[in-house]
Amino acid sequence: IKNSSFISRQSFPRDFVFGAASSAYQVEGAVNEDGRGVSIWDKFSQQFGRIQDFSNGDTTVDQYHRFWDDIDLMADLGLDAYRFSISWTRIYPEGTGNINWRGVNHYNSVIDALLDKGIEPYVTIYHWDLPQALQDKYGGWLGPEIVKDYAAFADTCFREFGDRVKHWITLNEPHSLVAEAYGGLGLLAPGKRSLFKTSQTEPYIVGHHLLKAHASAVDIYRKNYKLAQEGQIGITLDSKWYEPYSDTDEDRAAVQRALDFELGWFLHPLVFGDYPKSMREMVGERLPLFMEFANVLKDSFDFVGINHYTTYYAHKSKFSFLEELFENNPDSQVITPFTRNGKALGEKAGAIWQYVVPLGIKSLAQYIHQNYNNIPIFITENGYADTSHSLNEALQDDKRIHYHQEYLFNILEAIEDGCNIKGYFVWSLLDSWEWNFGYSLKFGLYFVDFKDNLRRHPRASAHWYKAFLQKAL
Ligand code: GBH
């Protein structure tokens, strides 16, 4: 295969999984229904100035009520799998305590409806919507108590849904949380405590608790459920790819540090039982130790999900005010500019943070292949942001089609090079609520008309994905 426009699912290994992804707070709406409790995003989105268009997820695309119709859309596309997340506060409105059975019933219905159409549920246990009660009680992810509370929630998910869910994802993008909720500009909930200064310690404490929570859940799954339920469990990590800003050893080392402080922060402990060496050296005693827990942590996954959207430059830097912007961690002594001499590595997408660099996904896959024992990975998110609001311009999304074709082509090349990639999930099935960007960014294969009863309209990219997935008879 020499050309990206000729690839289809037939070009991929037979058991390769194709799907689409979403998360609870971004698509469900119905925030006050059936006993759901308040999450940190309910509260954060009401704070003035947090969300670009002053919106929130109270209704969003109403998938809570419309999942039957949305699952029909998925079946029509020919998806093998749907990745969605469980809202913690629908199961435990206060984070702990008594189970809210109406919440459990809801996800039972979603899972059964998917299986009924032959679509496999890939379930994210936690996609950022922490119970506000736990934030208030002990600072949420900052408190060591979170580890056992999260593990108890995960345990309940395994017990109630694990007879039918065979792919579990413990956490979505712990790096985004440490970098953007507790570091950078604090754009994600709960928003770092000081607007003007990033804490020198909090991102590392939060990261440590996220890793311990993940490994505790995997431990419970393996000890109490895996034998009977025969499922697989992993975690979803986010990573960009980086190119050196200049052709120097210093900037090549900056690329390595950028990857260590993004992918390695979480992947290194999971594969090797400790943080990357560069983090130990540069963060010093502010980086917590795992002690005996290293044994629980090491190999605590059957697969790793990778969310990948874009590629930046990496540039060696001791200090720049830019470090406070976006998500650069000052301890890494790297800044990651989008451009060099005014030129980016690829065409700009609709989001300020996204450039189209398809080779990046192949380079990232090869890097994981070479440095992390060729562990099995799923691309659990990959998608193209645009900002089109009118129905007519929105539906002709040729740039999104091009993006997916080129990224899939590079994934195929990576597989042919021996990378262990098992599946691909488009972000996203529908336009949805994009966190701090509100409704201003759109990723959907389907356009959602917020002015006309949330009607779903297939974009050209939905037709393209359907044709791509059509099985030859
Ligand atoms: C994913 O995060 C999330 O898992 C998903 O929920 C989300 O909808 C999807 O991406 C699309 O955004 O320019 O400083 O504002 C991907 C990680 C987090 C990367 C937000 C870009 C914005 C940085 N993204 N970040 S900034």
XYZ file of C-alpha atoms and ligand atoms in Angstrom:
499
model
C 0.000 0.000 0.000
C 1.609 3.219 -1.072
C -1.194 5.691 -0.721
C -3.237 6.626 2.337
C -6.471 6.994 0.353
C -6.451 3.304 -0.563
C -6.312 1.898 2.940
C -9.345 0.370 4.626
C -9.918 -2.031 7.492
C -8.804 -4.861 5.183
C -5.300 -3.375 5.236
C -5.096 -3.963 9.016
C -4.662 -7.205 10.973
C -7.902 -9.211 11.194
C -8.426 -8.677 14.915
C -7.617 -4.938 14.861
C -10.400 -3.042 16.673
C -12.003 0.082 15.210
C -14.160 2.290 17.378
C -15.090 5.750 18.555
C -14.626 7.332 21.974
C -16.365 9.712 24.379
C -16.505 10.554 28.079
C -19.402 10.850 30.517
C -19.342 14.536 31.414
C -18.777 15.525 27.794
C -21.791 13.686 26.350
C -24.291 12.588 28.986
C -25.992 15.732 30.262
C -28.837 14.854 32.670
C -26.683 16.059 35.540
C -29.527 16.185 38.036
C -31.217 12.951 37.104
C -31.587 9.587 38.749
C -29.664 10.533 41.853
C -26.392 11.643 40.254
C -24.140 13.617 42.632
C -22.112 16.751 41.873
C -18.697 16.353 40.217
C -15.787 18.797 40.183
C -16.665 19.682 36.584
C -20.201 20.734 37.522
C -18.724 23.179 39.959
C -15.711 24.267 37.890
C -17.820 25.016 34.799
C -19.968 27.380 36.865
C -16.987 29.485 37.963
C -16.761 32.708 35.988
C -14.134 32.702 33.260
C -13.249 29.020 33.391
C -15.044 27.997 30.195
C -14.394 29.856 26.968
C -18.047 30.189 25.930
C -19.505 30.195 29.480
C -21.187 26.848 28.804
C -21.334 23.701 30.925
C -22.207 20.022 30.532
C -25.683 20.211 32.070
C -27.319 19.025 28.867
C -24.547 18.722 26.286
C -25.586 16.174 23.623
C -27.975 14.385 26.000
C -26.539 10.916 25.417
C -27.969 9.882 28.787
C -31.402 9.829 27.136
C -30.390 9.253 23.524
C -27.959 6.376 23.806
C -30.251 4.019 21.899
C -30.191 6.315 18.864
C -26.462 6.931 19.187
C -25.789 3.209 19.334
C -27.819 2.858 16.123
C -25.452 5.384 14.551
C -22.462 3.348 15.750
C -23.946 0.161 14.351
C -24.629 1.892 11.049
C -20.989 3.021 10.875
C -19.869 -0.542 11.514
C -17.919 0.152 14.712
C -16.426 -2.825 16.551
C -16.229 -0.946 19.839
C -17.365 2.140 21.732
C -15.190 3.693 24.410
C -17.178 5.594 27.038
C -16.680 6.434 30.694
C -18.675 5.860 33.855
C -19.695 8.868 35.890
C -18.464 8.189 39.428
C -21.211 10.353 40.951
C -23.946 8.352 39.229
C -22.702 5.238 41.062
C -21.599 6.934 44.298
C -23.174 10.429 44.471
C -20.863 11.350 47.369
C -17.876 9.423 46.077
C -18.178 6.694 48.709
C -20.959 5.126 50.768
C -24.163 3.693 49.361
C -24.503 2.637 45.759
C -27.042 4.565 43.686
C -28.699 1.688 41.821
C -30.357 3.955 39.272
C -26.859 4.877 38.092
C -25.848 1.223 37.885
C -29.014 0.460 35.901
C -28.238 3.189 33.417
C -24.850 1.713 32.519
C -26.335 -1.779 32.451
C -28.731 -0.518 29.784
C -25.940 1.133 27.783
C -23.748 -1.975 27.911
C -26.616 -4.289 26.965
C -27.668 -2.038 24.095
C -24.115 -2.032 22.732
C -23.708 -5.797 22.996
C -27.092 -6.261 21.383
C -25.718 -4.499 18.294
C -22.441 -6.403 18.389
C -20.444 -3.410 19.643
C -17.899 -4.070 22.368
C -17.842 -1.686 25.334
C -14.384 -0.310 26.238
C -15.034 1.295 29.589
C -13.024 4.117 31.141
C -13.587 4.059 34.884
C -12.427 7.632 35.474
C -12.441 10.405 32.873
C -11.905 13.496 35.050
C -15.337 13.881 36.713
C -14.306 13.427 40.348
C -17.046 13.585 42.996
C -17.062 17.098 44.451
C -17.616 15.536 47.886
C -14.127 13.981 47.751
C -12.610 17.245 46.554
C -14.140 18.956 49.583
C -13.285 16.173 52.036
C -9.550 15.782 51.404
C -8.587 17.741 48.299
C -9.472 15.011 45.798
C -6.378 13.640 44.071
C -4.149 15.528 46.491
C -5.275 13.348 49.392
C -3.843 9.848 49.944
C -7.406 8.693 50.811
C -8.298 8.915 47.121
C -6.438 5.668 46.409
C -8.791 3.458 48.430
C -11.922 5.401 47.432
C -11.072 5.101 43.744
C -10.259 1.406 44.170
C -13.644 0.817 45.834
C -15.419 2.552 42.948
C -13.460 0.463 40.418
C -14.278 -2.693 42.394
C -17.983 -1.889 42.113
C -17.635 -1.375 38.347
C -15.924 -4.767 37.946
C -18.549 -6.500 40.079
C -21.582 -4.917 38.400
C -20.430 -4.693 34.780
C -17.492 -7.067 34.428
C -19.606 -9.993 33.280
C -20.042 -8.048 30.010
C -17.177 -5.528 29.923
C -13.971 -7.192 28.728
C -11.791 -4.088 28.295
C -11.262 -1.775 31.240
C -9.369 1.521 31.239
C -8.667 2.665 34.772
C -7.885 6.342 34.138
C -7.929 8.789 31.268
C -4.799 10.867 30.705
C -3.212 11.272 34.132
C -0.606 13.476 32.462
C -3.243 15.973 31.293
C -4.397 16.259 34.888
C -0.997 16.867 36.412
C -0.021 19.226 33.596
C -3.233 21.150 33.079
C -5.305 20.859 36.269
C -2.392 21.175 38.727
C 0.235 22.754 36.438
C 0.333 25.095 33.464
C -2.569 27.506 33.453
C -4.833 25.256 35.533
C -7.327 25.026 32.693
C -8.853 21.731 33.826
C -10.838 21.100 37.032
C -10.243 21.630 39.841
C -7.798 24.290 38.551
C -4.456 24.727 40.331
C -4.708 26.494 43.660
C -2.667 29.568 42.794
C -3.499 31.144 39.457
C -0.154 32.885 39.284
C 2.268 30.247 40.414
C 2.434 26.558 39.695
C 3.004 24.461 42.791
C 6.417 22.790 42.943
C 4.978 19.702 44.595
C 1.278 19.219 43.872
C 1.578 17.814 40.330
C 3.926 15.099 41.654
C 1.682 14.204 44.584
C -1.356 13.997 42.322
C 0.572 11.917 39.776
C 1.704 9.555 42.514
C -1.852 9.036 43.771
C -3.134 8.483 40.233
C -0.559 5.733 39.696
C -1.322 4.106 43.023
C -5.071 4.261 42.366
C -4.573 2.666 38.955
C -2.368 -0.135 40.272
C -4.707 -0.818 43.204
C -7.647 -1.248 40.829
C -5.648 -3.586 38.593
C -4.608 -5.585 41.653
C -8.255 -5.993 42.690
C -9.264 -6.966 39.153
C -6.553 -9.590 38.895
C -7.139 -11.063 42.339
C -10.936 -11.102 42.381
C -12.345 -10.895 38.883
C -9.966 -11.738 36.089
C -10.192 -15.514 36.402
C -13.980 -15.541 36.113
C -14.500 -12.538 33.851
C -11.510 -13.057 31.546
C -11.180 -9.400 30.647
C -8.223 -7.128 30.052
C -7.305 -4.011 31.965
C -5.136 -1.040 31.104
C -4.804 2.716 31.382
C -5.019 5.521 28.827
C -2.045 7.895 28.611
C -1.732 11.026 26.483
C 1.391 11.868 24.588
C 2.332 14.218 21.858
C 5.410 13.549 19.731
C 8.327 15.978 19.677
C 10.895 16.985 17.072
C 14.132 18.715 18.102
C 13.943 22.481 17.633
C 17.452 22.481 16.211
C 19.718 19.736 14.974
C 21.809 19.713 18.147
C 22.449 17.193 20.909
C 20.955 19.661 23.375
C 17.600 19.776 21.612
C 17.637 16.017 21.037
C 18.071 15.644 24.796
C 15.176 18.098 25.216
C 12.982 15.774 23.122
C 13.876 12.917 25.460
C 13.043 14.985 28.545
C 9.764 16.186 27.030
C 8.762 12.547 26.464
C 9.937 11.532 29.945
C 7.858 14.255 31.606
C 4.767 13.401 29.555
C 4.621 9.736 28.555
C 7.375 8.423 30.823
C 5.978 9.994 34.001
C 3.244 7.332 33.909
C 4.484 4.662 31.516
C 7.897 4.234 33.134
C 6.494 3.274 36.556
C 4.051 0.852 34.930
C 6.733 -0.923 32.910
C 9.802 -0.561 35.152
C 8.433 0.228 38.626
C 9.810 3.768 38.933
C 9.774 7.230 37.367
C 12.182 8.007 34.505
C 15.767 8.699 35.541
C 15.577 12.264 34.194
C 12.614 12.985 36.477
C 14.403 11.560 39.508
C 17.409 13.759 38.691
C 15.554 16.972 37.937
C 12.703 16.846 40.452
C 14.784 15.416 43.268
C 13.180 14.909 46.658
C 9.914 16.503 45.534
C 9.230 13.326 43.553
C 7.683 10.734 45.911
C 9.071 7.202 46.269
C 7.089 4.042 45.610
C 8.921 1.797 48.096
C 7.265 -1.678 48.276
C 4.419 -0.433 46.107
C 6.766 -0.665 43.115
C 5.974 -4.377 42.935
C 2.239 -3.743 42.634
C 2.868 -1.047 40.054
C 5.238 -2.889 37.774
C 3.394 -4.713 34.961
C 0.017 -3.505 36.254
C -1.598 -3.519 32.794
C -2.567 -5.842 29.989
C -2.511 -3.010 27.450
C -1.854 0.716 27.370
C -4.176 3.171 25.640
C -2.548 6.114 23.905
C -4.347 9.371 23.127
C -2.465 11.225 20.458
C -3.416 14.402 18.599
C -0.376 16.426 17.584
C 3.397 17.065 17.461
C 5.432 20.059 18.685
C 9.075 21.065 18.782
C 11.170 20.571 21.906
C 13.723 23.228 22.803
C 16.213 23.223 25.638
C 15.415 26.031 28.029
C 16.258 26.876 31.598
C 13.488 29.389 31.989
C 10.906 31.165 29.943
C 7.612 32.810 30.804
C 6.247 30.394 28.215
C 6.690 27.655 30.786
C 3.668 28.960 32.628
C 1.674 28.789 29.424
C 0.260 25.635 28.004
C 1.598 22.677 29.875
C 5.380 22.899 29.986
C 6.758 21.729 33.298
C 9.549 24.071 34.442
C 11.385 21.141 36.074
C 11.904 19.528 32.661
C 13.839 22.536 31.354
C 12.124 22.131 28.024
C 9.816 24.435 26.158
C 7.719 23.057 23.352
C 7.033 25.683 20.682
C 4.481 25.024 17.945
C 6.620 26.788 15.369
C 10.204 27.454 14.310
C 10.894 30.651 12.367
C 7.140 31.033 12.041
C 6.662 27.571 10.543
C 4.828 24.719 12.288
C 5.488 21.030 11.703
C 2.141 20.667 9.955
C -1.050 22.428 9.017
C -2.956 24.077 11.848
C -6.250 22.452 12.858
C -9.181 24.266 14.525
C -7.778 24.114 18.067
C -4.976 26.485 19.076
C -3.062 23.440 20.312
C -3.379 21.172 17.270
C -1.175 20.808 14.185
C -1.547 17.968 11.708
C 1.646 15.880 11.776
C 0.706 12.293 10.819
C 4.276 10.998 11.038
C 4.183 11.828 14.751
C 1.964 8.870 15.567
C 4.337 6.477 13.822
C 7.356 7.948 15.591
C 5.577 7.710 18.954
C 4.573 4.085 18.318
C 8.144 3.206 17.350
C 9.463 4.962 20.446
C 7.133 2.881 22.649
C 8.100 -0.250 20.724
C 11.791 0.365 21.275
C 11.802 1.732 24.817
C 8.942 -0.080 26.529
C 9.276 -3.737 25.526
C 6.788 -3.553 22.662
C 3.804 -3.503 25.031
C 0.346 -3.845 23.421
C -1.223 -0.467 22.754
C -4.584 0.826 21.570
C -4.914 4.291 20.115
C -7.809 5.203 22.419
C -8.194 8.736 20.992
C -7.176 10.480 17.789
C -9.214 13.231 16.224
C -9.362 16.531 14.412
C -10.688 19.755 15.918
C -12.637 22.275 13.896
C -14.708 25.305 14.794
C -17.442 25.246 12.171
C -20.810 26.288 13.563
C -23.088 26.451 10.544
C -24.539 23.207 9.342
C -23.514 23.638 5.719
C -19.825 24.294 6.223
C -19.691 21.798 9.078
C -20.739 18.769 7.086
C -18.045 19.001 4.420
C -15.130 18.163 6.740
C -12.529 17.069 4.201
C -9.705 18.073 6.515
C -10.950 15.661 9.179
C -11.087 12.827 6.640
C -7.569 13.641 5.512
C -6.368 13.700 9.132
C -7.761 10.248 9.929
C -6.541 8.746 6.665
C -3.022 10.003 7.161
C -2.821 9.040 10.839
C -4.205 5.563 10.091
C -1.734 5.158 7.249
C 1.124 5.902 9.644
C -0.311 3.466 12.191
C -0.359 0.817 9.499
C 3.275 1.517 8.681
C 4.143 1.274 12.372
C 2.403 -2.112 12.569
C 4.341 -3.291 9.532
C 7.499 -2.228 11.391
C 6.544 -4.508 14.279
C 4.702 -2.108 16.619
C 2.099 -3.844 18.746
C -0.963 -1.675 18.003
C -4.304 -3.422 18.562
C -6.964 -0.841 17.830
C -7.999 2.701 16.954
C -10.732 4.914 18.402
C -11.827 8.106 16.689
C -12.360 11.056 18.996
C -15.226 11.528 18.705
C -18.502 10.013 17.517
C -20.366 13.286 18.128
C -19.500 16.899 18.706
C -19.482 17.256 22.455
C -18.582 19.514 25.355
C -14.827 20.186 25.117
C -13.912 21.039 28.726
C -12.427 24.551 28.997
C -13.185 25.131 25.314
C -16.908 24.480 25.863
C -18.731 23.999 22.568
C -16.223 26.021 20.572
C -14.250 22.940 19.439
C -15.821 20.139 17.443
C -14.405 16.674 16.906
C -17.489 14.721 15.815
C -17.981 12.409 12.885
C -21.540 13.655 13.467
C -22.388 17.331 13.686
C -24.756 18.046 16.565
C -27.160 20.896 15.894
C -27.448 22.729 19.195
C -30.088 25.007 17.649
C -32.310 22.171 16.515
C -33.005 19.744 19.360
C -29.478 18.300 19.313
C -30.078 16.567 16.010
C -27.173 14.484 14.756
C -26.087 15.007 11.128
C -23.445 12.783 9.553
C -20.451 14.718 8.344
C -18.547 13.616 5.246
C -16.116 11.990 7.707
C -18.909 9.706 9.016
C -19.578 8.523 5.467
C -15.859 8.067 4.971
C -15.419 6.016 8.191
C -18.377 3.834 7.268
C -16.916 3.095 3.835
C -13.484 2.477 5.418
C -15.023 -0.039 7.824
C -17.239 -1.832 5.349
C -16.226 -5.455 5.404
C -15.582 -7.090 2.071
C -17.899 -10.047 1.656
C -8.272 14.513 25.256
O -7.242 15.204 25.852
C -9.320 14.171 26.298
O -9.148 12.862 26.796
C -10.704 14.319 25.788
O -11.631 14.273 26.839
C -10.811 15.592 24.977
O -12.132 15.861 24.597
C -9.923 15.427 23.769
O -8.609 15.269 24.180
C -9.934 16.605 22.799
O -9.412 17.753 23.387
O -3.941 24.788 24.502
O -3.234 24.997 26.778
O -5.560 24.854 26.264
C -6.177 15.519 24.989
C -5.198 16.401 25.701
C -5.889 18.424 26.729
C -4.462 18.420 24.801
C -6.181 19.894 26.493
C -4.718 19.861 24.608
C -5.295 21.954 25.623
C -4.052 22.724 26.001
N -5.550 17.775 25.477
N -5.030 20.522 25.856
S -4.213 24.458 25.870
